[in-house]
Tab-separated table of C-alpha atoms in Angstrom:
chain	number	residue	atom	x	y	z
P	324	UNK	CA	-52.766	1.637	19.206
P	325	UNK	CA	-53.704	1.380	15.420
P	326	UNK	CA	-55.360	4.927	15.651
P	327	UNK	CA	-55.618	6.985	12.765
P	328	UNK	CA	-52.986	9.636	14.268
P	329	UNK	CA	-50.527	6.530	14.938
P	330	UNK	CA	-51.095	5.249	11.022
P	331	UNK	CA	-49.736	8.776	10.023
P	332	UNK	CA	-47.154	8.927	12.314
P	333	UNK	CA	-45.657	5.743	11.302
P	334	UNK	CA	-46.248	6.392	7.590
P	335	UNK	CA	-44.036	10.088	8.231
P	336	UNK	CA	-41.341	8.245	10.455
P	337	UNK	CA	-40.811	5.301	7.462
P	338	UNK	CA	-40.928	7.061	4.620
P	339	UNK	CA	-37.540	6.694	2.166
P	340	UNK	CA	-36.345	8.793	-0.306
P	341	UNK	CA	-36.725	5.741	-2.677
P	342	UNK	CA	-40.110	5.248	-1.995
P	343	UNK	CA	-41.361	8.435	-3.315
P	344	UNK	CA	-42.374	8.080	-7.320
P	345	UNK	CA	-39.660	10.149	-9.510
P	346	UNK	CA	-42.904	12.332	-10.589
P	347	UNK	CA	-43.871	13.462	-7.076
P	348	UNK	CA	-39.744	14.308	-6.150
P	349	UNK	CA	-39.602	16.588	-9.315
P	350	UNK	CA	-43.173	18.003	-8.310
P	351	UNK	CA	-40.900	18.636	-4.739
P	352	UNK	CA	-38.158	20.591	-6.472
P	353	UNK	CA	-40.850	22.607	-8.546
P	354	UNK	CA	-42.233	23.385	-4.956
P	355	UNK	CA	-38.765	24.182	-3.379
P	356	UNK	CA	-37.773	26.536	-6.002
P	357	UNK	CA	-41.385	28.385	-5.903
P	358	UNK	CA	-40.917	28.857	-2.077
P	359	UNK	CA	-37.926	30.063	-2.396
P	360	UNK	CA	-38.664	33.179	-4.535
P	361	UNK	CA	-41.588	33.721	-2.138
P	362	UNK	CA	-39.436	33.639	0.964
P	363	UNK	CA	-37.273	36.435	-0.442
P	364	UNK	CA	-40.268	38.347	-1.228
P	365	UNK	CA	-40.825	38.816	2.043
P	366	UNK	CA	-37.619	40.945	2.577
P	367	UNK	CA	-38.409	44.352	3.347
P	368	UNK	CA	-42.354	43.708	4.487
P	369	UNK	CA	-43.086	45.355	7.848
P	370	UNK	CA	-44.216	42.203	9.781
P	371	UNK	CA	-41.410	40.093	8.466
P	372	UNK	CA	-38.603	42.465	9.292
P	373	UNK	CA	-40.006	42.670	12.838
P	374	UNK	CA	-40.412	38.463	13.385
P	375	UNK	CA	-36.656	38.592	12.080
P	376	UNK	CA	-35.676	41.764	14.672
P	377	UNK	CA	-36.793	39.364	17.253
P	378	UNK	CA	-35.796	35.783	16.337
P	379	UNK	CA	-32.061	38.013	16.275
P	380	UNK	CA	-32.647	39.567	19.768
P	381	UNK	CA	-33.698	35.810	20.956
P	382	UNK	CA	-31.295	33.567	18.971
P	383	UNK	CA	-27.412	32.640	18.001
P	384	UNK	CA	-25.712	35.021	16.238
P	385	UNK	CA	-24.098	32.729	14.087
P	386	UNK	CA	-25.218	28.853	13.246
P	387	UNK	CA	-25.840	26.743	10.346
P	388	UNK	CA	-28.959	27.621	9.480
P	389	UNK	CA	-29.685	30.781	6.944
P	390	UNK	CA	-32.064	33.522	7.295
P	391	UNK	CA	-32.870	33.979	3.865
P	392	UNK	CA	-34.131	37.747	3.722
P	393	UNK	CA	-30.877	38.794	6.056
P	394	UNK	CA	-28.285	36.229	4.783
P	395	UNK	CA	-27.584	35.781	8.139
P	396	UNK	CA	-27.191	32.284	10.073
P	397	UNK	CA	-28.781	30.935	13.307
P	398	UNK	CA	-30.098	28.565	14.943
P	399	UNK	CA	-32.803	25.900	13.088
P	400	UNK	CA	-35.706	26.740	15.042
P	401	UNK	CA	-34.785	30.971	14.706
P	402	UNK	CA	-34.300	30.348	11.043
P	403	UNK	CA	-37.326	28.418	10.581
P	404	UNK	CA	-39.451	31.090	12.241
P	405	UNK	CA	-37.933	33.891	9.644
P	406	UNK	CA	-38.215	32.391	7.013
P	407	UNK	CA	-42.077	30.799	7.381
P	408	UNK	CA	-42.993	34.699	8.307
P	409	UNK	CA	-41.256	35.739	4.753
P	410	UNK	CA	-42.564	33.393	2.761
P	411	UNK	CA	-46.253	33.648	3.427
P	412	UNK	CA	-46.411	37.333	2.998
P	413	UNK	CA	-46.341	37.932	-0.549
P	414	UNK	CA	-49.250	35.455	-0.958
P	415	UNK	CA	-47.205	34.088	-4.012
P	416	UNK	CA	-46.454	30.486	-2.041
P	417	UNK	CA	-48.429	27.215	-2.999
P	418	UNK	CA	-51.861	25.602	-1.946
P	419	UNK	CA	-53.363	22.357	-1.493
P	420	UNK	CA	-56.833	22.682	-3.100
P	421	UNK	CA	-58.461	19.892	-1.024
P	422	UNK	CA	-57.152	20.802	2.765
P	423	UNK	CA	-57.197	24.754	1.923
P	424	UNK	CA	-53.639	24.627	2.948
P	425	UNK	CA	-50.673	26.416	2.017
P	426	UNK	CA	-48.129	23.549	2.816
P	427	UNK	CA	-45.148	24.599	1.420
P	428	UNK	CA	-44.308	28.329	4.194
P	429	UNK	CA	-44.234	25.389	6.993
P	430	UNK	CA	-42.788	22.575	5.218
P	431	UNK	CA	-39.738	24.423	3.747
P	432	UNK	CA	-38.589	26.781	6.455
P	433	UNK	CA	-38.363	24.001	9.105
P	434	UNK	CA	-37.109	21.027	6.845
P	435	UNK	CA	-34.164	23.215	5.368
P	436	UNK	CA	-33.139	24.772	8.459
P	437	UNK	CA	-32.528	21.527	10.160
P	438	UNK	CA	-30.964	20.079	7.074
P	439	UNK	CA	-28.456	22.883	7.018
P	440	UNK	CA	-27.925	22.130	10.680
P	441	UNK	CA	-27.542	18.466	10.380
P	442	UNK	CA	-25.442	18.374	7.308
P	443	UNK	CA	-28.068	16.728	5.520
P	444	UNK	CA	-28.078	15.064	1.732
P	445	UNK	CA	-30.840	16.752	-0.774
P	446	UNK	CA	-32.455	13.516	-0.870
P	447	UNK	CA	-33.594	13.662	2.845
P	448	UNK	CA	-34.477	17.066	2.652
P	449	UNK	CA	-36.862	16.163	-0.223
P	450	UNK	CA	-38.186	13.050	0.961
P	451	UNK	CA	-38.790	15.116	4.568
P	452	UNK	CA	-40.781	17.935	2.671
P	453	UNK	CA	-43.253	14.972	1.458
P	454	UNK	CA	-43.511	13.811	4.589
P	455	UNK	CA	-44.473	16.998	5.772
P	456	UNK	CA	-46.860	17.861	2.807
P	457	UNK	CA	-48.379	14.502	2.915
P	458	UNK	CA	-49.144	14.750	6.926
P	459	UNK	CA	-50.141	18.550	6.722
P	460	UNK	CA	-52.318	18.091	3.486
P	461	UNK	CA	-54.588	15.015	5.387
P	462	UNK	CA	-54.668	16.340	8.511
P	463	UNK	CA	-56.464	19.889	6.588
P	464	UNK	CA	-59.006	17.557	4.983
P	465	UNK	CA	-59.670	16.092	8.305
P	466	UNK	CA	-60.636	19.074	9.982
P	467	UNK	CA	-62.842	19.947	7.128
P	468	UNK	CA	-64.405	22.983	6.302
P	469	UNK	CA	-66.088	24.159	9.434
P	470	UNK	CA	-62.546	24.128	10.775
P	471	UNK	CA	-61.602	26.726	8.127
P	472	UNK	CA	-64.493	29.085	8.943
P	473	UNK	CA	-62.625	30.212	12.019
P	474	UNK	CA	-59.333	28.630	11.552
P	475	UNK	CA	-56.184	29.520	9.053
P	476	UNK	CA	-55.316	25.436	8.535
P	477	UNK	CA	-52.086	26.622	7.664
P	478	UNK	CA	-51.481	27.896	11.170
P	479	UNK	CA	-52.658	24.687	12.927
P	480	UNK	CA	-52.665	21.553	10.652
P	481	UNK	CA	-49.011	23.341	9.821
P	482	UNK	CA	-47.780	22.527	13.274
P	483	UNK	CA	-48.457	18.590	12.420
P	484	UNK	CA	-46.725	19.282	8.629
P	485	UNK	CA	-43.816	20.670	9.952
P	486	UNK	CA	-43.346	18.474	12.859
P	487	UNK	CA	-43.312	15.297	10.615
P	488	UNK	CA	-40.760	17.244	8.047
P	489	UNK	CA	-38.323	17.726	10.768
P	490	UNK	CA	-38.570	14.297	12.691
P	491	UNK	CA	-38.395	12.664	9.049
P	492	UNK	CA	-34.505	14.445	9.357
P	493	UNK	CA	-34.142	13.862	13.223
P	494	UNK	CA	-34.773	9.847	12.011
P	495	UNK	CA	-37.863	9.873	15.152
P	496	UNK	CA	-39.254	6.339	15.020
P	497	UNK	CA	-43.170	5.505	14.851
P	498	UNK	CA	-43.533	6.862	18.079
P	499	UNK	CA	-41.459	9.410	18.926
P	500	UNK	CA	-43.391	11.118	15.822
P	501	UNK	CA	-46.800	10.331	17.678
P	502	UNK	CA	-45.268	12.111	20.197
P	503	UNK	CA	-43.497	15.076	18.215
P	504	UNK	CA	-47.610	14.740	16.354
P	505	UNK	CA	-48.960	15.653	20.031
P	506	UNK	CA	-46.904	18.267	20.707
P	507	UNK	CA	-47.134	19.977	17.728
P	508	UNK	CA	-50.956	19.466	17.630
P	509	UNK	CA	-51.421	20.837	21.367
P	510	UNK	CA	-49.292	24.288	20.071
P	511	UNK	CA	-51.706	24.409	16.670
P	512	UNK	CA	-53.052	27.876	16.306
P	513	UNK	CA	-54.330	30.666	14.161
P	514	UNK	CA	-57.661	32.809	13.511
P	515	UNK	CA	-59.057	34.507	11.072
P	516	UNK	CA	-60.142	37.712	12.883
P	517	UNK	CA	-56.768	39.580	11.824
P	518	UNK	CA	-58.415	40.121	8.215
P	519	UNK	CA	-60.773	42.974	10.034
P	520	UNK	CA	-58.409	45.119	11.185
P	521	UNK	CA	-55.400	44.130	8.508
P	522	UNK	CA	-53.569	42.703	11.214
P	523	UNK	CA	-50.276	41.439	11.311
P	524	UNK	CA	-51.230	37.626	12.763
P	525	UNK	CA	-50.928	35.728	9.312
P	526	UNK	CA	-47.064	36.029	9.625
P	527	UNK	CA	-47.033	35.210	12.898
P	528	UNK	CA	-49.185	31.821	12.230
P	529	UNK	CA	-46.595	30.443	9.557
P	530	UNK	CA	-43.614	31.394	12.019
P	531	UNK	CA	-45.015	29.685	14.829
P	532	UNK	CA	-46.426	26.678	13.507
P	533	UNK	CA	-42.719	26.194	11.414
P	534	UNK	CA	-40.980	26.763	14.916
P	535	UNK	CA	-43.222	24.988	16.734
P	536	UNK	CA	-43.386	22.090	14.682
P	537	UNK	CA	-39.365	22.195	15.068
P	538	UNK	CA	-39.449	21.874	18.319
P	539	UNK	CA	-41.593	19.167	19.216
P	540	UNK	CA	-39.981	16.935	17.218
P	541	UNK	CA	-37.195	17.750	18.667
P	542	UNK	CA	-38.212	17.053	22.317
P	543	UNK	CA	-39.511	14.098	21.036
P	544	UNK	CA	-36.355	13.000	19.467
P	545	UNK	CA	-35.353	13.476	23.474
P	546	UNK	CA	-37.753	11.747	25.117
P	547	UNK	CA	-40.577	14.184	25.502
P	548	UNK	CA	-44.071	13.093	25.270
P	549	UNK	CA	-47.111	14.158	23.495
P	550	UNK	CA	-50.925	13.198	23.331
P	551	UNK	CA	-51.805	9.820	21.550
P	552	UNK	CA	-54.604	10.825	19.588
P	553	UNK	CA	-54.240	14.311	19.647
P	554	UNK	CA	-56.031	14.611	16.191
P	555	UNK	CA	-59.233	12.343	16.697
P	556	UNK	CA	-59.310	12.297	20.383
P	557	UNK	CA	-62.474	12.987	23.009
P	558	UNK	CA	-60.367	16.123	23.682
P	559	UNK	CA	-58.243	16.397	20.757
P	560	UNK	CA	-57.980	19.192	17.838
P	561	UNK	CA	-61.026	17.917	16.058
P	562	UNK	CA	-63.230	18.020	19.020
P	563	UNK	CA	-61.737	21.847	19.632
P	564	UNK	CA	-61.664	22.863	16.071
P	565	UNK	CA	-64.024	21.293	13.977
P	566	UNK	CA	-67.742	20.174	13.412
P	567	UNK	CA	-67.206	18.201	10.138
P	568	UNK	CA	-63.719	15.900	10.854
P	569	UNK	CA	-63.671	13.040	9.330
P	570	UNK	CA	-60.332	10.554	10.404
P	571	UNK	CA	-60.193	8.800	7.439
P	572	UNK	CA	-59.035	11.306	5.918
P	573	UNK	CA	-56.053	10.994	7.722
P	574	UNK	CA	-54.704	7.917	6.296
P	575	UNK	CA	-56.376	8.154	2.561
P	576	UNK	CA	-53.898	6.075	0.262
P	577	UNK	CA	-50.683	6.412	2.828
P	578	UNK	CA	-48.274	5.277	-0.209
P	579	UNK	CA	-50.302	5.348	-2.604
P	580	UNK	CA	-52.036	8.726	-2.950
P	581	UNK	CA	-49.523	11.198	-3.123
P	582	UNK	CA	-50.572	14.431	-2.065
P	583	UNK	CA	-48.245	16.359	-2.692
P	584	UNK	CA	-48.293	16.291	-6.665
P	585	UNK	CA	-52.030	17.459	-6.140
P	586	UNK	CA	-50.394	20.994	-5.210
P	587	UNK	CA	-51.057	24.241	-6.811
P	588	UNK	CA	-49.049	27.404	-7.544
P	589	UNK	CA	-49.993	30.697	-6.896
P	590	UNK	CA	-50.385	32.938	-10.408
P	591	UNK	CA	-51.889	36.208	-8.917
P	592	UNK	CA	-50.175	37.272	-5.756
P	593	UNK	CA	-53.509	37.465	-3.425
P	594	UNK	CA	-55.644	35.349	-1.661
P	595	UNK	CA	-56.192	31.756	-3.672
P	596	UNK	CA	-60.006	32.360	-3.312
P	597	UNK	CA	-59.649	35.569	-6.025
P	598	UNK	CA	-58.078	33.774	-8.577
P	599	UNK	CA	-60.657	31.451	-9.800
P	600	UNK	CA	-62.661	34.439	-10.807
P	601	UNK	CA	-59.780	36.436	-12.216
P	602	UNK	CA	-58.586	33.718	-14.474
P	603	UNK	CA	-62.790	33.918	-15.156
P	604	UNK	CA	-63.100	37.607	-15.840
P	605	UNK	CA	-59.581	37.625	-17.555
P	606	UNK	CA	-61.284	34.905	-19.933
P	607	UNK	CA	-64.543	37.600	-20.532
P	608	UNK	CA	-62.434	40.558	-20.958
P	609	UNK	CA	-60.210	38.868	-23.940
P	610	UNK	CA	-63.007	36.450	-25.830
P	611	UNK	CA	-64.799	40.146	-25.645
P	612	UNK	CA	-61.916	42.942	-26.026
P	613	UNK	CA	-63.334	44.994	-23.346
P	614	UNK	CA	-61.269	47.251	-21.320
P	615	UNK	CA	-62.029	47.767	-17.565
P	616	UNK	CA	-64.442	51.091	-18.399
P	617	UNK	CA	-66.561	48.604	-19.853
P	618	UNK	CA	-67.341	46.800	-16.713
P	619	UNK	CA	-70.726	47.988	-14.941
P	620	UNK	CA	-71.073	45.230	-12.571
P	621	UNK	CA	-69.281	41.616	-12.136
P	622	UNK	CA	-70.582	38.828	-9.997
P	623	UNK	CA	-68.645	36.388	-8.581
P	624	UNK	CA	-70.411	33.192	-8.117
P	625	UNK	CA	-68.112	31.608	-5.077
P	626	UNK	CA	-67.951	28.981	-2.770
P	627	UNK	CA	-69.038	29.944	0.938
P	628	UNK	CA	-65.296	29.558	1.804
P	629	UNK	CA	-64.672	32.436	-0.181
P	630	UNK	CA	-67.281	34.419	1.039
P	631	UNK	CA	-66.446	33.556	5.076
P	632	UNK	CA	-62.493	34.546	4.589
P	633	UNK	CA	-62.690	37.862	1.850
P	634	UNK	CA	-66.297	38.696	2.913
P	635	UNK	CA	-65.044	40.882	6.284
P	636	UNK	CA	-62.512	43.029	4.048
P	637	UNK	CA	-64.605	45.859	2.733
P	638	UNK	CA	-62.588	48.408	2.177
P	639	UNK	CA	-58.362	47.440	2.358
P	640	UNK	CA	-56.058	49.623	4.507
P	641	UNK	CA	-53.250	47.917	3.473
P	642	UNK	CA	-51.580	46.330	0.447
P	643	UNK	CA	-51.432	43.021	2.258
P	644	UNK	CA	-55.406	43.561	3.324
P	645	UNK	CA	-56.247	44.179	-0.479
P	646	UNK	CA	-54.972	41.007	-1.395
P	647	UNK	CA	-57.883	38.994	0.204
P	648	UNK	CA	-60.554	41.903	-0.996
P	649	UNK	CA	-62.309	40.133	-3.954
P	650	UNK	CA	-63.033	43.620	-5.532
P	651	UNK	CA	-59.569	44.872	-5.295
P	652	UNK	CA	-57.873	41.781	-6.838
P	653	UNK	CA	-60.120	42.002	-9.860
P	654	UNK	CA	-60.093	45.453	-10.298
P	655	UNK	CA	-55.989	44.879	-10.428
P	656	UNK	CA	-56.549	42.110	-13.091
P	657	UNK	CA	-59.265	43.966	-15.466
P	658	UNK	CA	-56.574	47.434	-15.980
P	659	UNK	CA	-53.294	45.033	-16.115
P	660	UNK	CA	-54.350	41.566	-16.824
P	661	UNK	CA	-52.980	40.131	-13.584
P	662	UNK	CA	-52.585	41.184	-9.993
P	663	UNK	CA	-48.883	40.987	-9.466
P	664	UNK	CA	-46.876	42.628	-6.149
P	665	UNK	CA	-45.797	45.552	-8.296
P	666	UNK	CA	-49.826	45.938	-9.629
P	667	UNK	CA	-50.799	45.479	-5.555
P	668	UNK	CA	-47.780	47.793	-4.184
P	669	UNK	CA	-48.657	50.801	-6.535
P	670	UNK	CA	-52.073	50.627	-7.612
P	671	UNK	CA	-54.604	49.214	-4.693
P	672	UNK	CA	-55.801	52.169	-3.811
P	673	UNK	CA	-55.910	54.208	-7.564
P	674	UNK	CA	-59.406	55.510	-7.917
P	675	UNK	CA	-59.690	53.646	-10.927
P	676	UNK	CA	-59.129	50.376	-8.893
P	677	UNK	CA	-61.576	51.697	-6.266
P	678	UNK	CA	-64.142	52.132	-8.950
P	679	UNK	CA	-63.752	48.754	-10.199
P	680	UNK	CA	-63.411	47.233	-6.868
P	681	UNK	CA	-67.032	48.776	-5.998
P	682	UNK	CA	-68.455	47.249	-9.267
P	683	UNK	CA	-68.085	43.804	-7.942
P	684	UNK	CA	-69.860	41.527	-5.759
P	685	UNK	CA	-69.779	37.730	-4.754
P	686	UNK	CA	-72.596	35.468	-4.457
P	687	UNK	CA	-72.974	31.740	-3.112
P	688	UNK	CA	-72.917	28.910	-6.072
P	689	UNK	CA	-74.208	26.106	-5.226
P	690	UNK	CA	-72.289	24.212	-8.007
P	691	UNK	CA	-69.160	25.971	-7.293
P	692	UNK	CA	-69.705	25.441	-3.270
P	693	UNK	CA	-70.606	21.473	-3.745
P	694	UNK	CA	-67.232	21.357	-5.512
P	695	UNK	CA	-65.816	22.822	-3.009
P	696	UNK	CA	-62.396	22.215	-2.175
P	697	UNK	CA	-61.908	19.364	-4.245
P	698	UNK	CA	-62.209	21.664	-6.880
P	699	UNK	CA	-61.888	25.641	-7.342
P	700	UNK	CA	-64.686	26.709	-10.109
P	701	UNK	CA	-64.252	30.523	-11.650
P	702	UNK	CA	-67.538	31.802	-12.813
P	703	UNK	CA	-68.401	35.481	-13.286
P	704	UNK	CA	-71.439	37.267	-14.710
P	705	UNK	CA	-69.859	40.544	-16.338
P	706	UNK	CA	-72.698	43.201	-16.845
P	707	UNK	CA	-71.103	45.561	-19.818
P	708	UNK	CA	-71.744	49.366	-19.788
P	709	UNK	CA	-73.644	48.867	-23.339
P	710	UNK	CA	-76.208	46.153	-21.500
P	711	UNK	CA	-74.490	42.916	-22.327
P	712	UNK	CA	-75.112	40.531	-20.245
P	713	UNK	CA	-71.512	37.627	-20.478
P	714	UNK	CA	-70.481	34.729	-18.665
P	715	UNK	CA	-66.688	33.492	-17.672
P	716	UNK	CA	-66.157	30.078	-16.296
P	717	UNK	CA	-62.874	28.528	-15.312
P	718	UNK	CA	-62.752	25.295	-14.152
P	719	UNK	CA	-58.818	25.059	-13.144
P	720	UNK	CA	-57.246	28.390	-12.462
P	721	UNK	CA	-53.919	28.811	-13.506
P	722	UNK	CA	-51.248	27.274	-11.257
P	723	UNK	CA	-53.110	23.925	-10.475
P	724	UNK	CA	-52.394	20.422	-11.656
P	725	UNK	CA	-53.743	20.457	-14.713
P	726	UNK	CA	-53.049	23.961	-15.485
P	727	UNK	CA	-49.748	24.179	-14.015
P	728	UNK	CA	-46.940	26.136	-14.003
P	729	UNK	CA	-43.499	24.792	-16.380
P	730	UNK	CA	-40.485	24.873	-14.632
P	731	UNK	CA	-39.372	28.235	-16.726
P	732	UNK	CA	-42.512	29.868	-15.299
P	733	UNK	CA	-41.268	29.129	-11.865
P	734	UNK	CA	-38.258	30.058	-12.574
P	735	UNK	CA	-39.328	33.560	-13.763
P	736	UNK	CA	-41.687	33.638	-11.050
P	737	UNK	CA	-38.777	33.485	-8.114
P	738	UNK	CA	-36.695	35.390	-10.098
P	739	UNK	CA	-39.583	38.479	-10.270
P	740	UNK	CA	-39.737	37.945	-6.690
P	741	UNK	CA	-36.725	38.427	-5.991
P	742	UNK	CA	-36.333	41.394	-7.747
P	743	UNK	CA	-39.061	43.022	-6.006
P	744	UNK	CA	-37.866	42.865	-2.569
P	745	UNK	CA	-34.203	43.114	-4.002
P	746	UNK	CA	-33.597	39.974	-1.694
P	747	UNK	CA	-30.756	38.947	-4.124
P	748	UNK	CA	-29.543	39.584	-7.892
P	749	UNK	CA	-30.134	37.948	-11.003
P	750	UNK	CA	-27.076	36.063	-10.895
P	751	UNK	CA	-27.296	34.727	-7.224
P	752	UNK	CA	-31.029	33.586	-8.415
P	753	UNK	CA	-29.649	31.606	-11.094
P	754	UNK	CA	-27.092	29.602	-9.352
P	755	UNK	CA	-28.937	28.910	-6.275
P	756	UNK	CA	-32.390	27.963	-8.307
P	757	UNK	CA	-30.005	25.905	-10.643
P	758	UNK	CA	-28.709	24.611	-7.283
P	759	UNK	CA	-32.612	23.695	-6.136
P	760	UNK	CA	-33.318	22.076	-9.195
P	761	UNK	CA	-30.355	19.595	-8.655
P	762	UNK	CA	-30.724	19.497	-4.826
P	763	UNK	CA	-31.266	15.425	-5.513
P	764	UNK	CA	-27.607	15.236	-6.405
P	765	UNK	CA	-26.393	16.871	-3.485
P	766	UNK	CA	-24.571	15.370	-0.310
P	767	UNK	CA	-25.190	17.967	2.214
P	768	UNK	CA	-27.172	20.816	1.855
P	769	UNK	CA	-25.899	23.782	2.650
P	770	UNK	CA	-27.136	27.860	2.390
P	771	UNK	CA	-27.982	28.906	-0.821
P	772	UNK	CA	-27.502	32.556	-0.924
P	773	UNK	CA	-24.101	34.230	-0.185
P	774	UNK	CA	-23.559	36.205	3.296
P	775	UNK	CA	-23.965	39.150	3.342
P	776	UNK	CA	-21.134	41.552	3.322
């Protein structure tokens, strides 16, 4: 069948190292490199440690695959399940604007563990992670933004993205990636409801939909079977999951439009729906000098997006919980111009911050909404304590396309990561970044950090 679902499949299963554009490869290694300080991040955070406790407990103690925040190696799919927990914790990894999807903390952990397993070259890893971006990226807009409401896409359309990464490397034909597409689909899971109660579920989404996406194409590599159309089907994830899916979406530009260059970084470490208004009050506070005791009242003017995913968190119990609290993140970025782990470790829950935090509210834009996700407006309304009344607008926040990140920002950025969680040292950063950078060149990819002692 010439389904929509079987169009992607086919276009994830044939795609060639050669037939990516040179542009859209070094966009991949900018990616890589920025995962990679986010994964080590995660070293030391609560939920992470406790995912890795039990993919140990459950797995190989030894394999080819490397746990990055333990050094230690195991199997692919106990690997991949570490390292998607770690990397999506520090809320430092990257986001598709359009498919409010954070492709890279499923794409990554599943495509290098099996390369390390395999023995394969740097060039199929890359030309895997676009298959995996590319598939995960159109099957978010599909869904749409009902889907999101309820729904973390990166838990469920990263099931599909990571499933087409690894059966890129497995070498799964047309249809054995349908297949490895309806297994993965049937597994795709994740809710929003942990924001309430600062749960520890958003970990556990990115683990399983790396693993899970590992393993169906795996069984479909042996012969295992999985639902036809399990993306536009009478009882398929649209019909489950979404009001507003629209399958052409799934096979906009196959070739042509390449998704994956359309991906943003992450400048603040918090929820991407904060940061269009911090780069927007960052942009008041210096065109005006003020200093955060001038602030009597900022207004967000947000998409509804915003509003349905930060709007439960009213008053953070956690560090993790403050990073999707609106208030919090630009309380952070009015005392130290930008909300950074360190700023989020030691200062969410100063009584300055709390002041600031309760000095803001967010509002529904309509402009800002109707550009919605395409595009990710900053506007604020910053009342002063003297009575002036200023606007901020930003219309790309720092880290997207056209306000991106150079590759000695995102160096700096992994390396600051790294430091944080002490994952690894200065030194071991540079060679194994200089490493990523060159990962093109290289015939089999193998672990990038040093085992531990």
């Amino acid at each position: 069948m010439n389904t929509p679902t079987a169009q992607l499949a086919a276009f994830a299963a044939g795609l060639t190292f050669e037939a990516i554009p040179e542009p859209v490869v070094r966009k991949t290694e900018d990616l890589l490199v920025d995962w990679f300080g986010s994964a080590l991040a995660g070293k030391g955070a609560r939920p992470v440690e406790t995912i890795a406790r039990f993919a140990a407990a459950m797995g190989p103690g030894t394999g080819a695959s490397e746990v990055l925040i333990d050094r230690r190696t195991t199997s692919p799919y106990c690997a991949a399940m570490v390292n998607a927990a770690a990397s999506h914790v520090a809320e430092q990894d990257d986001v598709h604007n359009g498919s409010v999807f954070h492709p890279a903390t499923v794409v990554f952990p599943a495509a290098l563990a099996v390369a390390q397993s395999i023995g394969a070259s740097g060039r199929q890893l890359l030309a895997a992670s676009v298959a995996g971006y590319e598939v995960g990226i159109r099957v978010g807009e599909f869904l749409g933004r009902s889907h999101y409401k309820v729904f973390h896409t990166t838990g469920t359309a990263g099931t599909l993205a990571a499933a087409a990464a690894v059966g890129q490397l497995l070498g799964l034909n047309a249809q054995q990636m349908q297949h490895a597409f309806g297994s993965a689909g049937t597994q795709s899971a994740g809710l929003w409801e942990f924001l309430r109660t600062a749960a520890d579920s958003k970990q556990l989404h990115t683990a399983h939909a790396a693993a899970a996406g590992l393993m169906s194409a795996y069984l479909a590599k042996d012969g295992f079977t999985g639902a036809a159309q399990i993306l536009e089907g009478p009882q398929g994830m649209a019909a489950g999951m979404s009001s507003d899916a629209n399958p052409a979406r799934l096979t906009d530009r196959l070739g042509t439009r390449w998704a994956t260059a359309e991906t943003s970084f992450k400048y603040h470490a918090s929820c991407r729906h904060t940061h269009p208004a911090a780069d927007a009050l960052l942009q008041v506070m210096q065109a005006h000098q003020l200093k955060p005791d001038d602030l009597a009242r900022v207004v967000t003017h947000v998409h509804q997006g915003a509003i349905d995913v930060l709007g439960p968190v009213v008053n953070p119990a956690t560090v993790h919980q403050s990073k999707f609290s609106m208030g919090t993140v630009l309380g952070l970025v009015a005392r130290f111009g930008h909300a950074g782990l360190v700023e989020f470790d030691g200062h969410f829950r100063d009584e300055s911050t709390i002041a600031l935090c309760q000095r803001v509210e967010m509002a529904l834009d309509a402009e800002v909404d109707a550009a919605y996700p395409g595009r990710w407006i900053g506007k604020v309304t910053v009342t002063t304590t003297d009575g002036r009344e200023l606007q901020g607008r930003v219309d790309e926040p720092k880290g997207d396309p056209g306000n991106t990140l150079s590759r000695e920002e995102i160096t700096a950025k992994a390396q600051r990561l790294a430091a944080f969680s002490h994952a690894a040292t200065p030194a071991e950063m540079t060679r194994a970044i200089d490493a990523l950078w060159n990962i093109a060149q290289t015939p089999k990819v193998g672990t990038l950090l040093e085992a531990a002692p």
